[in-house]
mmCIF file of C-alpha atoms in Angstrom:
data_model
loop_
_atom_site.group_PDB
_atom_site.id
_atom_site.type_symbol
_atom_site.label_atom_id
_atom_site.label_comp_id
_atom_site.label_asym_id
_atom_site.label_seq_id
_atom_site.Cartn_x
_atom_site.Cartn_y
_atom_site.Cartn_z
ATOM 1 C CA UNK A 263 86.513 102.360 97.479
ATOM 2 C CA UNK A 264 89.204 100.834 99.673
ATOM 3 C CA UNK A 265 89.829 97.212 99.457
ATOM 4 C CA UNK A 266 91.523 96.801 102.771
ATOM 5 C CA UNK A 267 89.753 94.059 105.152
ATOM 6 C CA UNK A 268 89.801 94.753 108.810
ATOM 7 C CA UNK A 269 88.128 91.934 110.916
ATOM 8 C CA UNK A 270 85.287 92.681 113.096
ATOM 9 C CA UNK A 271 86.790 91.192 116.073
ATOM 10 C CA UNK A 272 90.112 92.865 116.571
ATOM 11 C CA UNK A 273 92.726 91.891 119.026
ATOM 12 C CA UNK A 274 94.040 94.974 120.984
ATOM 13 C CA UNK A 275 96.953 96.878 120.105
ATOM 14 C CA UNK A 276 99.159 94.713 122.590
ATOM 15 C CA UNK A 277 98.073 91.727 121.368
ATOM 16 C CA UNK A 278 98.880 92.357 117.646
ATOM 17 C CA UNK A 279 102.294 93.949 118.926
ATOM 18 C CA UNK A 280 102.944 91.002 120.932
ATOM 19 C CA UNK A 281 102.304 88.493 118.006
ATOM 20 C CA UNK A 282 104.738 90.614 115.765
ATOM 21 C CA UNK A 283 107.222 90.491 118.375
ATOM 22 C CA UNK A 284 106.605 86.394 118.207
ATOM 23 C CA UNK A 285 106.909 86.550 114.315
ATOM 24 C CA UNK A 286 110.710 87.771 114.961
ATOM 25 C CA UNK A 287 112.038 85.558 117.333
ATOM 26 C CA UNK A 288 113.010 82.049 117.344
ATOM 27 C CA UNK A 289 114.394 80.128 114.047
ATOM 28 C CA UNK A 290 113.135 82.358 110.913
ATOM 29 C CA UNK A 291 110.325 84.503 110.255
ATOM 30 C CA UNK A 292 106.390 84.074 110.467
ATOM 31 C CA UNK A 293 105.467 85.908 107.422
ATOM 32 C CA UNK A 294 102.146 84.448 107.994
ATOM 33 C CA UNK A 295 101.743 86.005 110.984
ATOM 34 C CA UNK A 296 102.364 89.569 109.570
ATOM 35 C CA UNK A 297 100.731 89.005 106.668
ATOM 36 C CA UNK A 298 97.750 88.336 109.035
ATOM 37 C CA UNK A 299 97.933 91.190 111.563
ATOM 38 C CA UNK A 300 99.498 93.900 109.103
ATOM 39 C CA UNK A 301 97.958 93.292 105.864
ATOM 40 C CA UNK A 302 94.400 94.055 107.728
ATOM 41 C CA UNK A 303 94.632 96.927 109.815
ATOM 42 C CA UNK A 304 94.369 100.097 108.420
ATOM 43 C CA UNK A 305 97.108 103.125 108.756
ATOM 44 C CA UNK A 306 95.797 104.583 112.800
ATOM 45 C CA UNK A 307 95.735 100.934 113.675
ATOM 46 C CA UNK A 308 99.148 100.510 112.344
ATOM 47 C CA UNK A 309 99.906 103.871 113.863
ATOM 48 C CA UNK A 310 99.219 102.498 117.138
ATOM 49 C CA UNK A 311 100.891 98.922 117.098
ATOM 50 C CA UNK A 312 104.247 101.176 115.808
ATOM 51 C CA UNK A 313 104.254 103.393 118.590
ATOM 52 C CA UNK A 314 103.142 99.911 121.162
ATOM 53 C CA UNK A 315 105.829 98.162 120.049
ATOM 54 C CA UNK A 316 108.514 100.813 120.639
ATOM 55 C CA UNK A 317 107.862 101.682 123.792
ATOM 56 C CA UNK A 318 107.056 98.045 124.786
ATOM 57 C CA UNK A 319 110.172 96.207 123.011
ATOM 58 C CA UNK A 320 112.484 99.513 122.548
ATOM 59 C CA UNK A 321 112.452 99.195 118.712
ATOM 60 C CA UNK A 322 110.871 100.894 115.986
ATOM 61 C CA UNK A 323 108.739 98.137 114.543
ATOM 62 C CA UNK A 324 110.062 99.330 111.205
ATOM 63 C CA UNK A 325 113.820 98.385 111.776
ATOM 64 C CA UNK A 326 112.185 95.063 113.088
ATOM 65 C CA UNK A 327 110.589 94.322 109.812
ATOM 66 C CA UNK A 328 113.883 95.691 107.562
ATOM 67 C CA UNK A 329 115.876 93.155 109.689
ATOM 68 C CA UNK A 330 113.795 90.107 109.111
ATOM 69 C CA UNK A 331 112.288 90.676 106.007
ATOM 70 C CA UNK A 332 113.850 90.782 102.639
ATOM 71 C CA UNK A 333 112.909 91.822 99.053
ATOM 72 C CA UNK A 334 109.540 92.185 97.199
ATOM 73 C CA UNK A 335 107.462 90.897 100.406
ATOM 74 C CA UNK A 336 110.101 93.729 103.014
ATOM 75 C CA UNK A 337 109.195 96.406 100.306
ATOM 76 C CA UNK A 338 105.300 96.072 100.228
ATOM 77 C CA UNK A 339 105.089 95.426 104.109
ATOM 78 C CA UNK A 340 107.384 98.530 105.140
ATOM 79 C CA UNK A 341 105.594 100.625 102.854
ATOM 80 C CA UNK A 342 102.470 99.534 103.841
ATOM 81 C CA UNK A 343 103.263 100.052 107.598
ATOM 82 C CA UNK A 344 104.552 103.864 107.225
ATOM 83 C CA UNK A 345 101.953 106.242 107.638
ATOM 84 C CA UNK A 346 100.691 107.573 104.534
ATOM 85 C CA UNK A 347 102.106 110.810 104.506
ATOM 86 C CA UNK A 348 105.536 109.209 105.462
ATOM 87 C CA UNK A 349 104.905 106.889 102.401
ATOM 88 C CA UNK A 350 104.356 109.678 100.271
ATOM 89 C CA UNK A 351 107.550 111.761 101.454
ATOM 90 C CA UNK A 352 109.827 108.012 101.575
ATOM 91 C CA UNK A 353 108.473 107.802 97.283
ATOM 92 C CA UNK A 354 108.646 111.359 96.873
ATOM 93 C CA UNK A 355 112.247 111.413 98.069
ATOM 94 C CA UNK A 356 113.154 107.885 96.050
ATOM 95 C CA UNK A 357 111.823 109.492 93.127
ATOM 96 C CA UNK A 358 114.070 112.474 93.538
ATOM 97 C CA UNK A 359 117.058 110.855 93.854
ATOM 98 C CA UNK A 360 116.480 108.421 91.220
ATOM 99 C CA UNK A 361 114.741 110.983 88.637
ATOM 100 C CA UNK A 362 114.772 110.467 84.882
ATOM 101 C CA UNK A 363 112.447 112.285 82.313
ATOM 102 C CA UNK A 364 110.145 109.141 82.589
ATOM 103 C CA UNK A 365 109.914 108.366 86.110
ATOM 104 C CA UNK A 366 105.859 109.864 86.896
ATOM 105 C CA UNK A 367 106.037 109.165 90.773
ATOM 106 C CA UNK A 368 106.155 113.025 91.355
ATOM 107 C CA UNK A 369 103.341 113.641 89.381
ATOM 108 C CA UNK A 370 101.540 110.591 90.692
ATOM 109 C CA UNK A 371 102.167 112.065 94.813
ATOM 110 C CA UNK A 372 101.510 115.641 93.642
ATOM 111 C CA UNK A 373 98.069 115.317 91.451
ATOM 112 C CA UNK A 374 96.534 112.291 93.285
ATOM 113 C CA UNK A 375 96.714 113.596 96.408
ATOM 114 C CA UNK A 376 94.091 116.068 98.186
ATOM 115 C CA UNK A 377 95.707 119.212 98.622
ATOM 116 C CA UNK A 378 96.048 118.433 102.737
ATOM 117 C CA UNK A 379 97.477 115.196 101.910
ATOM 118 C CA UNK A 380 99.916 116.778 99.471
ATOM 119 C CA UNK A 381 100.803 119.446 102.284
ATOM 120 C CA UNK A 382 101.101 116.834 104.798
ATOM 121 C CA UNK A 383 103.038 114.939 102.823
ATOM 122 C CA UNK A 384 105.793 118.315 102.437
ATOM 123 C CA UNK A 385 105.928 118.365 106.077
ATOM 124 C CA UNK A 386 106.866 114.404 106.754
ATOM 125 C CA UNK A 387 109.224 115.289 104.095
ATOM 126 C CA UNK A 388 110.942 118.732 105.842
ATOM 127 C CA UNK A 389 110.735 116.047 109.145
ATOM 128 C CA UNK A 390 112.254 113.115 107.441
ATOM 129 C CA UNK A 391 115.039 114.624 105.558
ATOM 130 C CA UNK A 392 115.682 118.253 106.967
ATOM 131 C CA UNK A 393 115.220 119.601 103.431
ATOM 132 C CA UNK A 394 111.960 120.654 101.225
ATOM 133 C CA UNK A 395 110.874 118.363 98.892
ATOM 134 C CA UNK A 396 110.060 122.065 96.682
ATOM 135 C CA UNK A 397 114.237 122.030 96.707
ATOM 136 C CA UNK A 398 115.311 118.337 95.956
ATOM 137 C CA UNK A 399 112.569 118.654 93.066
ATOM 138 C CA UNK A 400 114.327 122.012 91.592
ATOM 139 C CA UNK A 401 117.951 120.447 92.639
ATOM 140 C CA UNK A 402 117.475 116.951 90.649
ATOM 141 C CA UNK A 403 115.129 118.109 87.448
ATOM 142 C CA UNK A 404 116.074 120.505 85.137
ATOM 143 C CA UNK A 405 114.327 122.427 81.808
ATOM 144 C CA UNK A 406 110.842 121.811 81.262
ATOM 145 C CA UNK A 407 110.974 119.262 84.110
ATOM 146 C CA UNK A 408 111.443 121.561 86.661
ATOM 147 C CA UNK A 409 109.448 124.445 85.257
ATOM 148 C CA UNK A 410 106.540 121.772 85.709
ATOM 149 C CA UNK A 411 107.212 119.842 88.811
ATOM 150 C CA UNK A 412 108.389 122.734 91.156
ATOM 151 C CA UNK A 413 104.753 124.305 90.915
ATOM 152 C CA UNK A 414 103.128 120.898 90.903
ATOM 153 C CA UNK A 415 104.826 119.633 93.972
ATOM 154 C CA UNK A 416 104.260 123.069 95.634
ATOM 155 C CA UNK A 417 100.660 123.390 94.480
ATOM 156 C CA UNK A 418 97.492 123.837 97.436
ATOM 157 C CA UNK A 419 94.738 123.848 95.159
ATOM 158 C CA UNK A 420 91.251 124.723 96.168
ATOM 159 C CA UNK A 421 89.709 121.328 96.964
ATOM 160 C CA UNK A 422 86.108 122.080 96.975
ATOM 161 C CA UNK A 423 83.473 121.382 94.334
ATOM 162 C CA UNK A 424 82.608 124.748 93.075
ATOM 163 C CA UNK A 425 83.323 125.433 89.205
ATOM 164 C CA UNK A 426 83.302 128.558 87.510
ATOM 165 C CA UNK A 427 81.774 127.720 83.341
ATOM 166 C CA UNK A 428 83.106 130.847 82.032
ATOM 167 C CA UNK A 429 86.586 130.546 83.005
ATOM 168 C CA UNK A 430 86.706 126.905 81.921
ATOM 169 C CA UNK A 431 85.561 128.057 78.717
ATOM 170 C CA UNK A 432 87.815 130.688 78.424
ATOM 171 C CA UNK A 433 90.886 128.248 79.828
ATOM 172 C CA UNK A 434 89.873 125.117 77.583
ATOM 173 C CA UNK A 435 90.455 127.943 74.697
ATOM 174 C CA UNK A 436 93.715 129.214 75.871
ATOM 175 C CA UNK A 437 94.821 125.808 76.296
ATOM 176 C CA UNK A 438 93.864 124.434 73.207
ATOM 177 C CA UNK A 439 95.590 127.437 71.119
ATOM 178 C CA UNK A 440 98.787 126.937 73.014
ATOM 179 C CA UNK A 441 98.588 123.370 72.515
ATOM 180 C CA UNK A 442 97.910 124.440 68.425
ATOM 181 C CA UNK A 443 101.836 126.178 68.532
ATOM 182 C CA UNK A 444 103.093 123.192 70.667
ATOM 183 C CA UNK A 445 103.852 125.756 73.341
ATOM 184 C CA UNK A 446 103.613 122.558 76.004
ATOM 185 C CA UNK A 447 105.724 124.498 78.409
ATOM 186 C CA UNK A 448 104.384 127.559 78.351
ATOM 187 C CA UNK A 449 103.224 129.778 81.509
ATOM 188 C CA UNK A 450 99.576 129.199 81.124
ATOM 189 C CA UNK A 451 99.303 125.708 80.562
ATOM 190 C CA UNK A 452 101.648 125.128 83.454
ATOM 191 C CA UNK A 453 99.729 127.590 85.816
ATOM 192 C CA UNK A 454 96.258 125.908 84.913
ATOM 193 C CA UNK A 455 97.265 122.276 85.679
ATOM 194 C CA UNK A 456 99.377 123.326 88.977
ATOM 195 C CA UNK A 457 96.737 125.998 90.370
ATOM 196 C CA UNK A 458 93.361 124.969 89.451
ATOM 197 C CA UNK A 459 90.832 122.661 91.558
ATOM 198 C CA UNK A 460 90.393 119.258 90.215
ATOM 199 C CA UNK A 461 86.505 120.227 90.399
ATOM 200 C CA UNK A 462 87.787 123.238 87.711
ATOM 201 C CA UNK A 463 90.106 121.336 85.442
ATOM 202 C CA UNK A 464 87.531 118.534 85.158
ATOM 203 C CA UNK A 465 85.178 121.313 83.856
ATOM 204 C CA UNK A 466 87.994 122.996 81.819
ATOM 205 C CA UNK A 467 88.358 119.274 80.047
ATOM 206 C CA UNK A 468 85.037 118.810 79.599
ATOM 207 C CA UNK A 469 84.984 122.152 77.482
ATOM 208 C CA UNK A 470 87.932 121.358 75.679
ATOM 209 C CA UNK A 471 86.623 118.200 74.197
ATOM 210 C CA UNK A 472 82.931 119.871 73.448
ATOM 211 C CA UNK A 473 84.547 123.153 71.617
ATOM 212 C CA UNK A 474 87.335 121.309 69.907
ATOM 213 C CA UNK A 475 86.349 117.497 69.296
ATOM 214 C CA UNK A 476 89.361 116.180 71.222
ATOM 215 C CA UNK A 477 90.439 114.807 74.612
ATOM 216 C CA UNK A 478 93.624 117.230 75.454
ATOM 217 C CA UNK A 479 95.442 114.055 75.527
ATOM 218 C CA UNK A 480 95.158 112.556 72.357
ATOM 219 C CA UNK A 481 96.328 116.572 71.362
ATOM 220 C CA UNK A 482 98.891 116.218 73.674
ATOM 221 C CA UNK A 483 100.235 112.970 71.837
ATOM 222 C CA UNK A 484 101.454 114.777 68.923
ATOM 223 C CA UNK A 485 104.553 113.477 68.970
ATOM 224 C CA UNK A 486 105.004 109.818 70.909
ATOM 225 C CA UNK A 487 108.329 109.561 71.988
ATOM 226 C CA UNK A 488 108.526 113.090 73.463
ATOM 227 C CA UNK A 489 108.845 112.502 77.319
ATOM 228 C CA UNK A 490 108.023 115.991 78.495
ATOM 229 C CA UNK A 491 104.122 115.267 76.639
ATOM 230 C CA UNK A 492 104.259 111.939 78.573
ATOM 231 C CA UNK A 493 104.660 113.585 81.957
ATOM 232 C CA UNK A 494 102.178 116.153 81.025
ATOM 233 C CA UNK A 495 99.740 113.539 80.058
ATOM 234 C CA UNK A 496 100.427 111.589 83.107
ATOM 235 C CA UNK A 497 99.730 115.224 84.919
ATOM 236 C CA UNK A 498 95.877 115.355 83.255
ATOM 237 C CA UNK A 499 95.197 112.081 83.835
ATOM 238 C CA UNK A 500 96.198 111.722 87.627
ATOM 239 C CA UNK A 501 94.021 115.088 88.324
ATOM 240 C CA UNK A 502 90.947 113.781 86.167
ATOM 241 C CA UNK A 503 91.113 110.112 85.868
ATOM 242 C CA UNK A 504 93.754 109.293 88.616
ATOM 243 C CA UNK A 505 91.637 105.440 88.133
ATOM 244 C CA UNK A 506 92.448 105.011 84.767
ATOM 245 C CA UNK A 507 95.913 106.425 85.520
ATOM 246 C CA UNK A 508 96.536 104.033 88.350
ATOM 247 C CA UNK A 509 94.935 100.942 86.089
ATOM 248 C CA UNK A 510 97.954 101.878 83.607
ATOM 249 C CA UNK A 511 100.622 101.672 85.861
ATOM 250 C CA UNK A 512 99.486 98.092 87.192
ATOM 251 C CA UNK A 513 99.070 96.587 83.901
ATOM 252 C CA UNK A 514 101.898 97.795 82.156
ATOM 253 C CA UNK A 515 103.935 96.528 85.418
ATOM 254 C CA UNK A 516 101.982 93.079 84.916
ATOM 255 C CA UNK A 517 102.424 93.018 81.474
ATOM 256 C CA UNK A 518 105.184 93.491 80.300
ATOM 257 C CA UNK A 519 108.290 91.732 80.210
ATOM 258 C CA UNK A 520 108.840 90.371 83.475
ATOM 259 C CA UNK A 521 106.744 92.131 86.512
ATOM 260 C CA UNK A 522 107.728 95.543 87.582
ATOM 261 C CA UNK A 523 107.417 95.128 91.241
ATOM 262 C CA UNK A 524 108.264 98.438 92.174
ATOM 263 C CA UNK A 525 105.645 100.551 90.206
ATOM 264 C CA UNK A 526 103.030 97.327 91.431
ATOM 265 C CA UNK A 527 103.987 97.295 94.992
ATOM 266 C CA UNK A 528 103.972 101.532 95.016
ATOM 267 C CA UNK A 529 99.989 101.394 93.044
ATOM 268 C CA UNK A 530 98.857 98.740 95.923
ATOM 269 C CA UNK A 531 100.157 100.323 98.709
ATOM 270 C CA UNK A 532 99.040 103.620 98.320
ATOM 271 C CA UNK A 533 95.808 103.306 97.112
ATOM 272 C CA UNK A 534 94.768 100.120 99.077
ATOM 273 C CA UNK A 535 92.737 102.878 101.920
ATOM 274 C CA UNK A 536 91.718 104.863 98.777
ATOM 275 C CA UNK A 537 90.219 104.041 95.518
ATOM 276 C CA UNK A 538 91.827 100.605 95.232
ATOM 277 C CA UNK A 539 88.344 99.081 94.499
ATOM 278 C CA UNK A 540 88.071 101.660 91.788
ATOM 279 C CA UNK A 541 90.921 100.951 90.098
ATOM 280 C CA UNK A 542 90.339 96.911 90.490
ATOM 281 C CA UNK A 543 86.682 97.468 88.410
ATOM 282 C CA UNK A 544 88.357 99.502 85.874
ATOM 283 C CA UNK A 545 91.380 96.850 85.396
ATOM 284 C CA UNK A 546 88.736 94.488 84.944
ATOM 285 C CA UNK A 547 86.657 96.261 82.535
ATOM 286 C CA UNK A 548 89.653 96.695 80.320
ATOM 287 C CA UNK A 549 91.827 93.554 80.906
ATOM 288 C CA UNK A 550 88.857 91.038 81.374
ATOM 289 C CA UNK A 551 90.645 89.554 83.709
ATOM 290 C CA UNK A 552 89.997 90.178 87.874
ATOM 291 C CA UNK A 553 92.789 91.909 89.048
ATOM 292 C CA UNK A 554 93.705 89.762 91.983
ATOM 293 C CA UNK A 555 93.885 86.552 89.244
ATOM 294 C CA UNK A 556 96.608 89.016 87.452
ATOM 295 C CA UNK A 557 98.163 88.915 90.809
ATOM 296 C CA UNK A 558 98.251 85.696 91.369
ATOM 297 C CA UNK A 559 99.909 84.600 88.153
ATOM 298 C CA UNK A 560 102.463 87.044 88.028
ATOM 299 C CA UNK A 561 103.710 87.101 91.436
ATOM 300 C CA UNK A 562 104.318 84.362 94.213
ATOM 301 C CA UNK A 563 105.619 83.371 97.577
ATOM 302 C CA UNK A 564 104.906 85.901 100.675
ATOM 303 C CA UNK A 565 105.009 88.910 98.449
ATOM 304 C CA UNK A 566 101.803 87.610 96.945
ATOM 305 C CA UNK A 567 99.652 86.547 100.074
ATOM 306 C CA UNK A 568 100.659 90.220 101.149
ATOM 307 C CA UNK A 569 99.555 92.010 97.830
ATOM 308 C CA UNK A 570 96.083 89.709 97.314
ATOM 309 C CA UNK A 571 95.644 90.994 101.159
ATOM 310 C CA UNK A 572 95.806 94.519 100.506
ATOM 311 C CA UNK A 573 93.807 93.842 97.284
ATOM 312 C CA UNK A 574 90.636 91.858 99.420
ATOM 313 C CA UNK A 575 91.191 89.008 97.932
ATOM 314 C CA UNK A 576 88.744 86.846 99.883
ATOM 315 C CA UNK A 577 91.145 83.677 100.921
ATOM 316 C CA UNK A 578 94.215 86.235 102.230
#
């Protein structure tokens, strides 16, 4: 499922440290170089050349990179080089911050994630920035927003595979006659999505659309423009289909006018150790087009090598 490379043959954790040292100095910047060493080692070999090159050069390998890097290609590669729960807490945090009613990133960190990545994720955030991410979520959303997020964010579901039939029936009803009065906000629909196994809400779904003819999100499109349905679609589909979800966001930042980098850069990095082979197949299967050709023709320069890297393109 992940797309990341790693060679075979890999120099030790000096040696890569070393050669990122050697990318820095002199006239410019060896992006080359990086794009070699960081773009295929995966997050406790990057773990280890961060913590090697601090206590060998007396700098954290991060401020290195910000320094000498700039842009598209400095966003992708410090991403990519923060641990993944540091990632998640960095996005969570940008996200906060820069919150509208349409930004998903919240719901993307909080229904994507297993529920020990999620809760390791809280804690690099309480580390990072003194402060919960439950309390910037409550602080910078407001309404309906809030009333969703704050239990989403908080959430540690039950991450096992065990599904009880009867109370997915019994839920797929309840949701479906709330949906019926347009109560989206209401207690239970809310408490369902934010408490309930993935395992439980697939099974939930799956009742919904045998007793009642629909997927809940075409139900849940009743009226187009409405942003709170949006981010409560975007909820469903990153805890049953985070794929399709995450096939979305890159082709919507591909296609439309001009490249979103951000939402393409955010996709890649987090999901390159994941499911990024997942999401590749599916982009292909609806785009007909390979996903690292999309790439390619959207996007250039160092910023691209670094992206088809992560992506296993074959000549990165």
């Amino acid at each position: 499922m992940s797309t990341l490379c790693v060679p075979s043959q890999l120099p030790s954790v000096a040696q890569d440290s070393e050669q990122l040292h050697k990318a820095f100095s002199g006239w410019g910047t060896n992006e080359d170089l990086i794009v070699s060493i960081l773009g295929h080692r995966n997050a406790s070999q990057r773990k280890l050349i961060r913590e090697f090159y601090a206590e060998t050069y007396g700098e954290d390998l991060l401020k290195a990179l910000d320094k000498e890097l700039t842009n598209d290609f400095e966003r992708v590669v410090m991403l990519w080089t923060l641990d993944p729960y540091e990632r998640d807490a960095y996005l969570a945090n940008e996200a906060t911050k820069r919150w509208t009613s349409s930004n998903q990133v919240l719901v993307e960190i909080a229904c994507t994630r297993s529920p020990k990545e999620l809760l390791l994720a809280r804690e690099a955030y309480h580390a990072r920035f003194k402060r919960s991410l439950e309390e910037d979520v409550a602080y910078h959303t407001s309404g309906d927003f809030r009333k969703l997020l704050g239990p989403l964010v908080s959430s540690y579901r039950y991450g096992g595979d065990d599904v009880n039939l009867t109370l997915a029936k019994a839920e797929a009803k309840l949701l479906h006659e709330k949906i019926c009065e347009k109560s989206y906000s209401c207690d239970d629909i809310i408490r369902i999505l934010s408490t309930r196994s993935k395992a439980q809400i697939n099974a939930t779904l799956n009742q919904y659309k045998n007793n009642f003819g629909n997927d809940i999100n075409k139900d849940l499109k009743a009226d187009p423009k409405d942003e709170f349905l949006a981010i409560l679609r975007a909820t469903v589909k990153c805890l049953a289909y985070p794929e399709k979800y995450f096939e979305k966001v890159i082709r919507l930042a591909i296609n439309g006018r001009g490249t979103d980098e951000g939402a393409l850069t955010r996709v890649v990095a987090t999901r390159a150790e994941v499911d990024l082979k997942i999401i590749k197949d599916e982009y292909q299967r609806r785009n007909s087009v390979p996903l690292d050709k999309a790439i390619a023709k959207d996007t250039n320069g160092d910023y691209e090598k670094m992206l088809l890297a992560l992506i296993g393109h074959e000549e990165a």
